[in-house]
Amino acid sequence: MMHHRLIVTPLLVLSTAPTCYIHAFLSSPTLPSTQHLSLSYSTALSMNKRAKRKPSSGGSGGFGKKRVITNNIRTKKSTNSNFVYAGDIRPHEQSPTRIVDPDSVLKLPDYAISGTPKKKGSQEVEVKSEEAIAKMRAAGRAAREVLDIAGRLVKEGITTDEIDAAVHEASIERKCYPSPLNYRNFPKSCCTSVNEVICHGIPDMRKLKAGEIINIDITVYLDGYHGDCSEMFVVGGRDALDKKGQELIQTTYDCWVQSMLLVRPGNDFNVIGNSIQEYVNSRGFSTVRSFCGHGISDVFHTAPNIFHYTIIQSLGKMKAGNVFTIEPMICEKLPDPYMWEDNWTATTVDGGRSAQFEHTLLVTPDGVEALTGKLDSSPLQWWEEESTIKQGIFLGTSESAKAREDELNQSKLMTK
């Protein structure tokens, strides 16, 4: 969701460490190839600048000691009559921003009222304490539970707003604050990115259609720590999806799992992006360079930046106790982001579809553990069954993760 970092990199092969800005949008956006008219396009504001914008009609966001009635927030109307959408998805009406009673959650993030994060992430890659790891494991499990609830709702005719409502309620039931809500004034409790939307899609009243693909991105804030994960879903199931769409999801899943298999103490962080780009390009797809994964803890984003494309130089070594996300965004055509005028929704520049998976990962002394890994109640998806990288549900490579993984996969296969 909005916790993705949008990065600006030159077109040439990097010889030095790439510069990364939290949500800083491309300074020279590429316009859709289908656009032949002259288009007056203003570069989207960076998220740091967004904090200075005038609040939306919904007020300061979904927080209040009393349940107050908020104004109905609607998607921003285009002020540019020449604005051209890259694909078929359009913004629809949004419901009022949902409210969190502070007494209903264990703790509030520092941006819950103002919309502006106050605590800065560490410049160094943190080695988390045992206490922090325990809390992050709890937050990760809660995020997984909420994501599974959201995924079960995906069907033809449901709106992404209904999914958001369920996410909001499920988060509160677990004493979690839905991390996206009012983060830099984001108006909803999760991100729902359909078809050509790469990330940060705002839930609204648009109904899902059979054959569409959707990424649901969930982050929850539990007892002072964030848990972050996302997954793909197909409206109408696999049979409703064309062959190219199936290949896109399978490739995205497989490159993601392959990169996670490389996470262990002593490995350079650059093996992640190198693995992803090689795998994706060899299959005719592209990897988004403008957003990256991130360290995560009691703040949404911290070191390290996790790049999903080839980086030649060293990015530093992984250590036991590091926690970060890997979340490749893979496109069937061009990977360049094209920003809607809501300054959140990022689509592909040419209308091609995009897919993404994400885990919050803990580096362990003997490998990696997916803190947002699936549970006994989680569904086994066709891309997991047919993966050529790791068949079945992936929970990690550490001894304890593999033991749980084997038990879970045996149970899933027996019940099919």
Short mmCIF file of C-alpha atoms in Angstrom, two decimals:
data_model
loop_
_atom_site.label_atom_id
_atom_site.label_comp_id
_atom_site.label_asym_id
_atom_site.label_seq_id
_atom_site.Cartn_x
_atom_site.Cartn_y
_atom_site.Cartn_z
CA MET A 1 0.00 0.00 0.00
CA MET A 2 1.19 3.53 0.53
CA HIS A 3 4.04 2.15 2.53
CA HIS A 4 5.71 1.18 -0.75
CA ARG A 5 8.59 3.46 -1.48
CA LEU A 6 8.54 5.11 -4.88
CA ILE A 7 12.05 5.55 -6.14
CA VAL A 8 13.67 7.63 -8.82
CA THR A 9 16.47 6.00 -10.79
CA PRO A 10 18.27 6.93 -14.00
CA LEU A 11 17.66 4.92 -17.14
CA LEU A 12 21.30 3.82 -17.33
CA VAL A 13 22.70 0.88 -15.40
CA LEU A 14 23.47 2.05 -11.89
CA SER A 15 27.08 2.19 -10.86
CA THR A 16 26.46 3.66 -7.45
CA ALA A 17 23.78 3.07 -4.84
CA PRO A 18 20.38 4.22 -6.15
CA THR A 19 18.66 7.14 -4.53
CA CYS A 20 15.38 6.25 -2.86
CA TYR A 21 12.69 8.61 -1.73
CA ILE A 22 9.60 7.61 0.17
CA HIS A 23 6.86 7.92 -2.40
CA ALA A 24 8.72 10.48 -4.48
CA PHE A 25 7.12 10.23 -7.90
CA LEU A 26 8.89 10.18 -11.21
CA SER A 27 10.02 13.59 -12.32
CA SER A 28 9.56 12.72 -15.99
CA PRO A 29 6.50 10.48 -16.21
CA THR A 30 5.93 8.53 -19.40
CA LEU A 31 2.50 9.01 -20.89
CA PRO A 32 0.33 6.21 -22.29
CA SER A 33 1.39 5.12 -25.75
CA THR A 34 -2.26 5.30 -26.83
CA GLN A 35 -2.38 9.02 -26.17
CA HIS A 36 -1.97 11.11 -29.31
CA LEU A 37 -3.36 14.39 -28.04
CA SER A 38 -1.28 16.99 -26.28
CA LEU A 39 -1.60 16.31 -22.57
CA SER A 40 -0.87 18.80 -19.84
CA TYR A 41 0.48 16.50 -17.14
CA SER A 42 1.65 17.62 -13.74
CA THR A 43 4.04 15.36 -11.89
CA ALA A 44 2.41 13.81 -8.84
CA LEU A 45 3.52 15.27 -5.53
CA SER A 46 5.79 13.26 -3.31
CA MET A 47 4.15 11.85 -0.20
CA ASN A 48 6.29 14.08 1.96
CA LYS A 49 4.79 17.09 0.20
CA ARG A 50 1.33 15.60 0.47
CA ALA A 51 1.32 16.25 4.19
CA LYS A 52 1.17 19.96 3.44
CA ARG A 53 -1.97 19.69 1.33
CA LYS A 54 -5.28 20.96 2.58
CA PRO A 55 -7.20 18.14 4.30
CA SER A 56 -9.93 16.44 2.32
CA SER A 57 -13.58 16.98 3.05
CA GLY A 58 -13.49 14.00 5.37
CA GLY A 59 -11.45 15.84 7.96
CA SER A 60 -8.17 14.62 9.41
CA GLY A 61 -8.92 10.97 8.76
CA GLY A 62 -10.41 7.92 10.38
CA PHE A 63 -9.82 8.62 14.03
CA GLY A 64 -11.87 10.16 16.76
CA LYS A 65 -12.77 9.68 20.42
CA LYS A 66 -16.43 9.85 19.47
CA ARG A 67 -18.09 8.40 16.44
CA VAL A 68 -18.76 11.52 14.48
CA ILE A 69 -20.42 11.88 11.11
CA THR A 70 -17.90 12.69 8.40
CA ASN A 71 -18.60 14.32 5.09
CA ASN A 72 -18.95 11.97 2.17
CA ILE A 73 -15.54 11.81 0.51
CA ARG A 74 -15.68 11.45 -3.25
CA THR A 75 -12.90 10.76 -5.66
CA LYS A 76 -11.19 13.86 -6.89
CA LYS A 77 -12.68 15.09 -10.13
CA SER A 78 -10.31 15.60 -13.00
CA THR A 79 -9.35 19.23 -13.43
CA ASN A 80 -7.73 18.42 -16.75
CA SER A 81 -10.20 17.60 -19.49
CA ASN A 82 -7.39 16.01 -21.48
CA PHE A 83 -6.49 13.49 -18.78
CA VAL A 84 -6.31 10.03 -20.32
CA TYR A 85 -6.58 6.85 -18.29
CA ALA A 86 -4.12 4.18 -19.34
CA GLY A 87 -6.57 1.28 -19.05
CA ASP A 88 -10.20 0.50 -18.33
CA ILE A 89 -10.27 1.12 -14.57
CA ARG A 90 -11.81 4.42 -13.47
CA PRO A 91 -12.25 6.06 -10.05
CA HIS A 92 -15.70 5.76 -8.48
CA GLU A 93 -17.46 7.35 -5.53
CA GLN A 94 -15.93 6.68 -2.12
CA SER A 95 -17.79 6.09 1.12
CA PRO A 96 -17.10 8.26 4.19
CA THR A 97 -13.78 7.67 5.89
CA ARG A 98 -14.20 5.05 8.59
CA ILE A 99 -13.51 5.88 12.22
CA VAL A 100 -11.38 4.16 14.84
CA ASP A 101 -12.34 4.45 18.48
CA PRO A 102 -8.98 4.72 20.29
CA ASP A 103 -10.30 2.49 23.07
CA SER A 104 -10.86 -0.31 20.54
CA VAL A 105 -7.18 -0.79 19.65
CA LEU A 106 -4.08 -1.47 21.72
CA LYS A 107 -2.17 1.49 20.37
CA LEU A 108 -2.46 4.25 17.78
CA PRO A 109 0.26 5.10 15.26
CA ASP A 110 1.64 8.62 15.53
CA TYR A 111 -0.08 9.72 12.31
CA ALA A 112 -3.60 8.62 13.32
CA ILE A 113 -4.80 12.18 13.99
CA SER A 114 -2.51 14.44 11.96
CA GLY A 115 -1.96 12.17 8.98
CA THR A 116 1.79 12.87 9.17
CA PRO A 117 4.20 10.24 10.54
CA LYS A 118 6.40 11.80 13.21
CA LYS A 119 8.88 9.06 14.05
CA LYS A 120 11.62 8.60 11.47
CA GLY A 121 12.94 5.23 10.42
CA SER A 122 16.49 4.23 11.26
CA GLN A 123 19.25 4.98 8.77
CA GLU A 124 20.79 1.63 9.63
CA VAL A 125 19.28 -1.81 9.12
CA GLU A 126 18.05 -2.70 12.58
CA VAL A 127 18.63 -6.00 14.31
CA LYS A 128 15.36 -6.40 16.17
CA SER A 129 15.23 -7.37 19.84
CA GLU A 130 13.45 -10.54 20.94
CA GLU A 131 10.62 -8.40 22.33
CA ALA A 132 10.23 -6.55 19.03
CA ILE A 133 10.29 -9.80 17.06
CA ALA A 134 7.58 -11.28 19.28
CA LYS A 135 5.37 -8.26 18.71
CA MET A 136 6.06 -8.25 14.98
CA ARG A 137 5.18 -11.94 14.80
CA ALA A 138 1.82 -11.14 16.44
CA ALA A 139 1.22 -8.22 14.06
CA GLY A 140 2.14 -10.40 11.10
CA ARG A 141 -0.31 -13.10 12.09
CA ALA A 142 -3.08 -10.54 12.53
CA ALA A 143 -2.33 -9.07 9.09
CA ARG A 144 -2.55 -12.54 7.56
CA GLU A 145 -5.90 -13.22 9.22
CA VAL A 146 -7.28 -9.94 7.90
CA LEU A 147 -5.93 -10.58 4.40
CA ASP A 148 -7.54 -14.02 4.31
CA ILE A 149 -10.87 -12.49 5.34
CA ALA A 150 -10.59 -9.89 2.58
CA GLY A 151 -9.63 -12.47 -0.03
CA ARG A 152 -12.67 -14.62 0.66
CA LEU A 153 -14.89 -11.70 -0.30
CA VAL A 154 -13.51 -11.38 -3.83
CA LYS A 155 -16.26 -12.24 -6.26
CA GLU A 156 -18.12 -10.71 -9.17
CA GLY A 157 -20.34 -7.78 -8.15
CA ILE A 158 -18.70 -6.93 -4.83
CA THR A 159 -17.23 -3.46 -4.43
CA THR A 160 -13.74 -2.76 -3.17
CA ASP A 161 -15.39 -0.50 -0.59
CA GLU A 162 -17.13 -3.57 0.86
CA ILE A 163 -13.74 -5.27 1.09
CA ASP A 164 -12.34 -2.21 2.85
CA ALA A 165 -15.22 -2.24 5.34
CA ALA A 166 -14.48 -5.87 6.18
CA VAL A 167 -10.76 -5.13 6.54
CA HIS A 168 -11.49 -2.23 8.86
CA GLU A 169 -13.81 -4.30 11.05
CA ALA A 170 -11.51 -7.33 11.14
CA SER A 171 -8.54 -5.16 12.12
CA ILE A 172 -10.43 -3.56 15.01
CA GLU A 173 -11.67 -6.98 16.17
CA ARG A 174 -8.01 -7.95 16.59
CA LYS A 175 -7.23 -4.74 18.51
CA CYS A 176 -5.26 -3.49 15.52
CA TYR A 177 -5.30 -0.08 13.91
CA PRO A 178 -5.55 -0.45 10.10
CA SER A 179 -2.19 1.09 9.22
CA PRO A 180 -3.14 2.72 5.89
CA LEU A 181 -5.95 4.74 7.43
CA ASN A 182 -4.96 8.44 7.42
CA TYR A 183 -1.34 7.58 6.65
CA ARG A 184 -0.42 10.80 4.85
CA ASN A 185 -4.18 11.34 4.54
CA PHE A 186 -4.93 8.09 2.72
CA PRO A 187 -8.71 7.74 3.18
CA LYS A 188 -9.14 3.97 3.51
CA SER A 189 -8.03 0.98 5.58
CA CYS A 190 -6.42 -1.06 2.81
CA CYS A 191 -5.34 -0.82 -0.84
CA THR A 192 -7.21 -2.63 -3.61
CA SER A 193 -5.36 -2.57 -6.94
CA VAL A 194 -7.27 -3.97 -9.90
CA ASN A 195 -5.85 -5.01 -13.29
CA GLU A 196 -3.55 -2.20 -14.50
CA VAL A 197 -3.31 -0.58 -11.06
CA ILE A 198 0.22 -1.28 -9.82
CA CYS A 199 -0.41 -0.23 -6.22
CA HIS A 200 -2.21 2.18 -3.87
CA GLY A 201 -5.64 1.70 -5.38
CA ILE A 202 -8.26 3.43 -3.21
CA PRO A 203 -11.30 1.25 -2.37
CA ASP A 204 -14.49 2.69 -3.82
CA MET A 205 -17.96 1.80 -5.11
CA ARG A 206 -16.82 0.15 -8.34
CA LYS A 207 -18.01 -3.46 -8.65
CA LEU A 208 -15.51 -6.16 -9.49
CA LYS A 209 -15.97 -8.00 -12.79
CA ALA A 210 -15.31 -11.62 -13.67
CA GLY A 211 -11.83 -12.18 -15.04
CA GLU A 212 -10.26 -9.20 -13.24
CA ILE A 213 -7.21 -9.61 -11.04
CA ILE A 214 -6.88 -7.72 -7.78
CA ASN A 215 -4.12 -7.21 -5.25
CA ILE A 216 -5.31 -6.62 -1.70
CA ASP A 217 -2.65 -4.98 0.43
CA ILE A 218 -3.08 -5.21 4.20
CA THR A 219 -1.08 -3.61 6.98
CA VAL A 220 -2.12 -3.59 10.62
CA TYR A 221 -0.61 -1.82 13.61
CA LEU A 222 -0.73 -4.00 16.71
CA ASP A 223 0.72 -2.97 20.07
CA GLY A 224 3.19 -0.59 18.45
CA TYR A 225 4.34 -2.66 15.44
CA HIS A 226 3.23 -3.05 11.83
CA GLY A 227 2.56 -6.29 9.95
CA ASP A 228 2.41 -5.97 6.16
CA CYS A 229 1.32 -8.41 3.42
CA SER A 230 -0.50 -8.60 0.11
CA GLU A 231 -1.79 -11.24 -2.25
CA MET A 232 -3.43 -11.64 -5.63
CA PHE A 233 -6.99 -12.81 -6.20
CA VAL A 234 -8.93 -13.58 -9.38
CA VAL A 235 -12.56 -12.52 -9.68
CA GLY A 236 -14.49 -15.61 -10.71
CA GLY A 237 -11.55 -17.94 -10.08
CA ARG A 238 -8.89 -19.27 -12.39
CA ASP A 239 -11.28 -20.34 -15.15
CA ALA A 240 -12.41 -16.72 -15.56
CA LEU A 241 -8.84 -15.54 -16.22
CA ASP A 242 -7.14 -15.61 -19.62
CA LYS A 243 -3.89 -17.52 -20.15
CA LYS A 244 -1.70 -14.38 -20.15
CA GLY A 245 -3.18 -13.29 -16.84
CA GLN A 246 -2.51 -16.72 -15.36
CA GLU A 247 1.10 -16.55 -16.56
CA LEU A 248 1.50 -13.08 -15.04
CA ILE A 249 0.32 -14.20 -11.61
CA GLN A 250 2.35 -17.42 -11.70
CA THR A 251 5.51 -15.58 -12.76
CA THR A 252 5.02 -12.94 -10.07
CA TYR A 253 4.51 -15.57 -7.39
CA ASP A 254 7.46 -17.69 -8.50
CA CYS A 255 9.95 -14.81 -8.75
CA TRP A 256 8.83 -13.67 -5.29
CA VAL A 257 9.32 -17.10 -3.72
CA GLN A 258 12.65 -17.57 -5.48
CA SER A 259 13.90 -14.28 -4.04
CA MET A 260 12.75 -15.20 -0.53
CA LEU A 261 14.67 -18.48 -0.73
CA LEU A 262 17.83 -16.35 -0.98
CA VAL A 263 17.22 -14.52 2.30
CA ARG A 264 19.69 -15.66 4.94
CA PRO A 265 22.45 -14.14 7.09
CA GLY A 266 25.51 -13.14 5.09
CA ASN A 267 23.78 -12.75 1.73
CA ASP A 268 23.88 -9.34 0.07
CA PHE A 269 20.54 -7.56 -0.22
CA ASN A 270 21.17 -7.21 -3.95
CA VAL A 271 20.51 -10.92 -4.55
CA ILE A 272 16.79 -10.20 -4.14
CA GLY A 273 16.42 -7.82 -7.07
CA ASN A 274 18.95 -9.65 -9.23
CA SER A 275 16.96 -12.86 -8.87
CA ILE A 276 13.62 -11.19 -9.56
CA GLN A 277 14.66 -9.32 -12.70
CA GLU A 278 16.40 -12.30 -14.28
CA TYR A 279 13.41 -14.56 -13.67
CA VAL A 280 10.81 -12.06 -14.84
CA ASN A 281 12.59 -10.80 -17.95
CA SER A 282 13.28 -14.33 -19.17
CA ARG A 283 9.52 -14.89 -19.26
CA GLY A 284 8.65 -11.73 -21.13
CA PHE A 285 7.41 -9.64 -18.20
CA SER A 286 8.84 -6.53 -16.53
CA THR A 287 9.53 -5.50 -12.95
CA VAL A 288 8.56 -2.09 -11.58
CA ARG A 289 11.59 -0.01 -10.57
CA SER A 290 9.69 2.96 -9.19
CA PHE A 291 8.56 1.27 -5.97
CA CYS A 292 10.53 -0.89 -3.58
CA GLY A 293 10.13 -2.98 -0.46
CA HIS A 294 11.27 -1.67 2.90
CA GLY A 295 12.31 -2.33 6.43
CA ILE A 296 9.40 -2.31 8.85
CA SER A 297 8.97 -2.18 12.60
CA ASP A 298 7.30 0.35 14.88
CA VAL A 299 7.41 2.70 11.88
CA PHE A 300 5.93 1.95 8.48
CA HIS A 301 9.21 2.30 6.57
CA THR A 302 12.79 2.09 7.60
CA ALA A 303 16.06 0.71 6.26
CA PRO A 304 16.73 -1.30 4.16
CA ASN A 305 15.27 -0.45 0.76
CA ILE A 306 14.47 -3.68 -1.05
CA PHE A 307 14.87 -3.29 -4.82
CA HIS A 308 13.08 -5.66 -7.17
CA TYR A 309 15.50 -5.26 -10.07
CA THR A 310 19.18 -5.82 -10.74
CA ILE A 311 21.61 -3.80 -8.63
CA ILE A 312 25.25 -4.43 -9.47
CA GLN A 313 26.90 -2.95 -6.40
CA SER A 314 26.66 -4.28 -2.86
CA LEU A 315 23.71 -3.15 -0.77
CA GLY A 316 25.01 -4.61 2.48
CA LYS A 317 24.71 -7.99 4.16
CA MET A 318 21.64 -9.49 5.78
CA LYS A 319 21.81 -10.24 9.50
CA ALA A 320 19.68 -12.36 11.80
CA GLY A 321 17.06 -10.07 13.32
CA ASN A 322 16.55 -7.92 10.19
CA VAL A 323 12.88 -7.49 9.23
CA PHE A 324 11.75 -6.21 5.83
CA THR A 325 9.27 -6.75 3.03
CA ILE A 326 9.77 -8.21 -0.42
CA GLU A 327 6.92 -7.14 -2.70
CA PRO A 328 7.72 -7.29 -6.43
CA MET A 329 5.26 -5.58 -8.77
CA ILE A 330 5.40 -7.38 -12.13
CA CYS A 331 3.78 -6.10 -15.33
CA GLU A 332 2.75 -7.84 -18.52
CA LYS A 333 3.94 -4.83 -20.55
CA LEU A 334 5.77 -1.65 -19.55
CA PRO A 335 6.51 -1.22 -15.81
CA ASP A 336 6.41 2.59 -15.72
CA PRO A 337 3.89 4.07 -13.26
CA TYR A 338 1.23 6.50 -14.46
CA MET A 339 -0.35 8.53 -11.66
CA TRP A 340 -4.01 9.35 -11.37
CA GLU A 341 -5.00 12.80 -10.21
CA ASP A 342 -5.83 11.48 -6.74
CA ASN A 343 -2.02 11.38 -6.25
CA TRP A 344 -2.25 7.82 -4.93
CA THR A 345 -3.34 5.42 -7.62
CA ALA A 346 -0.43 4.23 -9.75
CA THR A 347 -1.29 2.33 -12.92
CA THR A 348 0.87 0.98 -15.69
CA VAL A 349 1.57 3.52 -18.40
CA ASP A 350 0.11 1.37 -21.18
CA GLY A 351 -2.84 -0.26 -19.45
CA GLY A 352 -1.13 -3.64 -19.10
CA ARG A 353 -1.97 -5.61 -15.99
CA SER A 354 0.23 -5.76 -12.89
CA ALA A 355 0.51 -8.35 -10.12
CA GLN A 356 2.15 -8.36 -6.70
CA PHE A 357 2.74 -10.50 -3.60
CA GLU A 358 4.21 -9.39 -0.28
CA HIS A 359 5.40 -10.81 3.03
CA THR A 360 6.95 -9.28 6.11
CA LEU A 361 10.11 -11.36 6.53
CA LEU A 362 12.38 -12.05 9.50
CA VAL A 363 15.97 -13.09 8.86
CA THR A 364 16.74 -15.93 11.27
CA PRO A 365 20.13 -17.46 12.14
CA ASP A 366 19.33 -20.37 9.80
CA GLY A 367 17.32 -18.68 7.03
CA VAL A 368 14.10 -16.70 6.84
CA GLU A 369 10.61 -16.77 8.35
CA ALA A 370 7.52 -15.22 6.79
CA LEU A 371 5.93 -13.36 9.70
CA THR A 372 2.81 -12.94 7.55
CA GLY A 373 2.81 -16.58 6.42
CA LYS A 374 -0.38 -18.51 5.81
CA LEU A 375 -2.29 -20.31 8.56
CA ASP A 376 -4.24 -23.54 8.85
CA SER A 377 -7.34 -21.64 7.78
CA SER A 378 -5.67 -19.99 4.78
CA PRO A 379 -6.58 -21.22 1.28
CA LEU A 380 -4.13 -23.06 -0.98
CA GLN A 381 -4.08 -21.21 -4.32
CA TRP A 382 -3.46 -22.69 -7.76
CA TRP A 383 -0.25 -20.70 -8.23
CA GLU A 384 1.09 -22.26 -5.04
CA GLU A 385 0.19 -25.77 -6.18
CA GLU A 386 1.77 -25.26 -9.62
CA SER A 387 4.88 -23.33 -8.61
CA THR A 388 8.06 -24.63 -10.20
CA ILE A 389 10.11 -22.91 -7.48
CA LYS A 390 8.44 -24.16 -4.30
CA GLN A 391 5.29 -26.25 -4.55
CA GLY A 392 2.75 -25.56 -1.84
CA ILE A 393 2.53 -22.81 0.76
CA PHE A 394 5.80 -21.03 1.60
CA LEU A 395 6.51 -20.17 5.22
CA GLY A 396 10.29 -19.81 5.15
CA THR A 397 13.57 -21.70 5.17
CA SER A 398 14.42 -21.75 8.86
CA GLU A 399 14.12 -25.12 10.58
CA SER A 400 11.01 -24.10 12.51
CA ALA A 401 9.39 -22.50 9.45
CA LYS A 402 10.00 -25.56 7.30
CA ALA A 403 8.51 -27.84 9.97
CA ARG A 404 5.31 -25.76 10.08
CA GLU A 405 5.30 -25.51 6.30
CA ASP A 406 5.51 -29.29 5.79
CA GLU A 407 2.71 -29.89 8.28
CA LEU A 408 0.51 -27.23 6.72
CA ASN A 409 1.05 -28.41 3.15
CA GLN A 410 0.32 -32.02 4.05
CA SER A 411 -2.91 -30.90 5.68
CA LYS A 412 -3.90 -28.81 2.65
CA LEU A 413 -3.22 -31.60 0.17
CA MET A 414 -5.14 -34.15 2.26
CA THR A 415 -8.23 -31.94 2.37
CA LYS A 416 -8.34 -31.32 -1.41
#
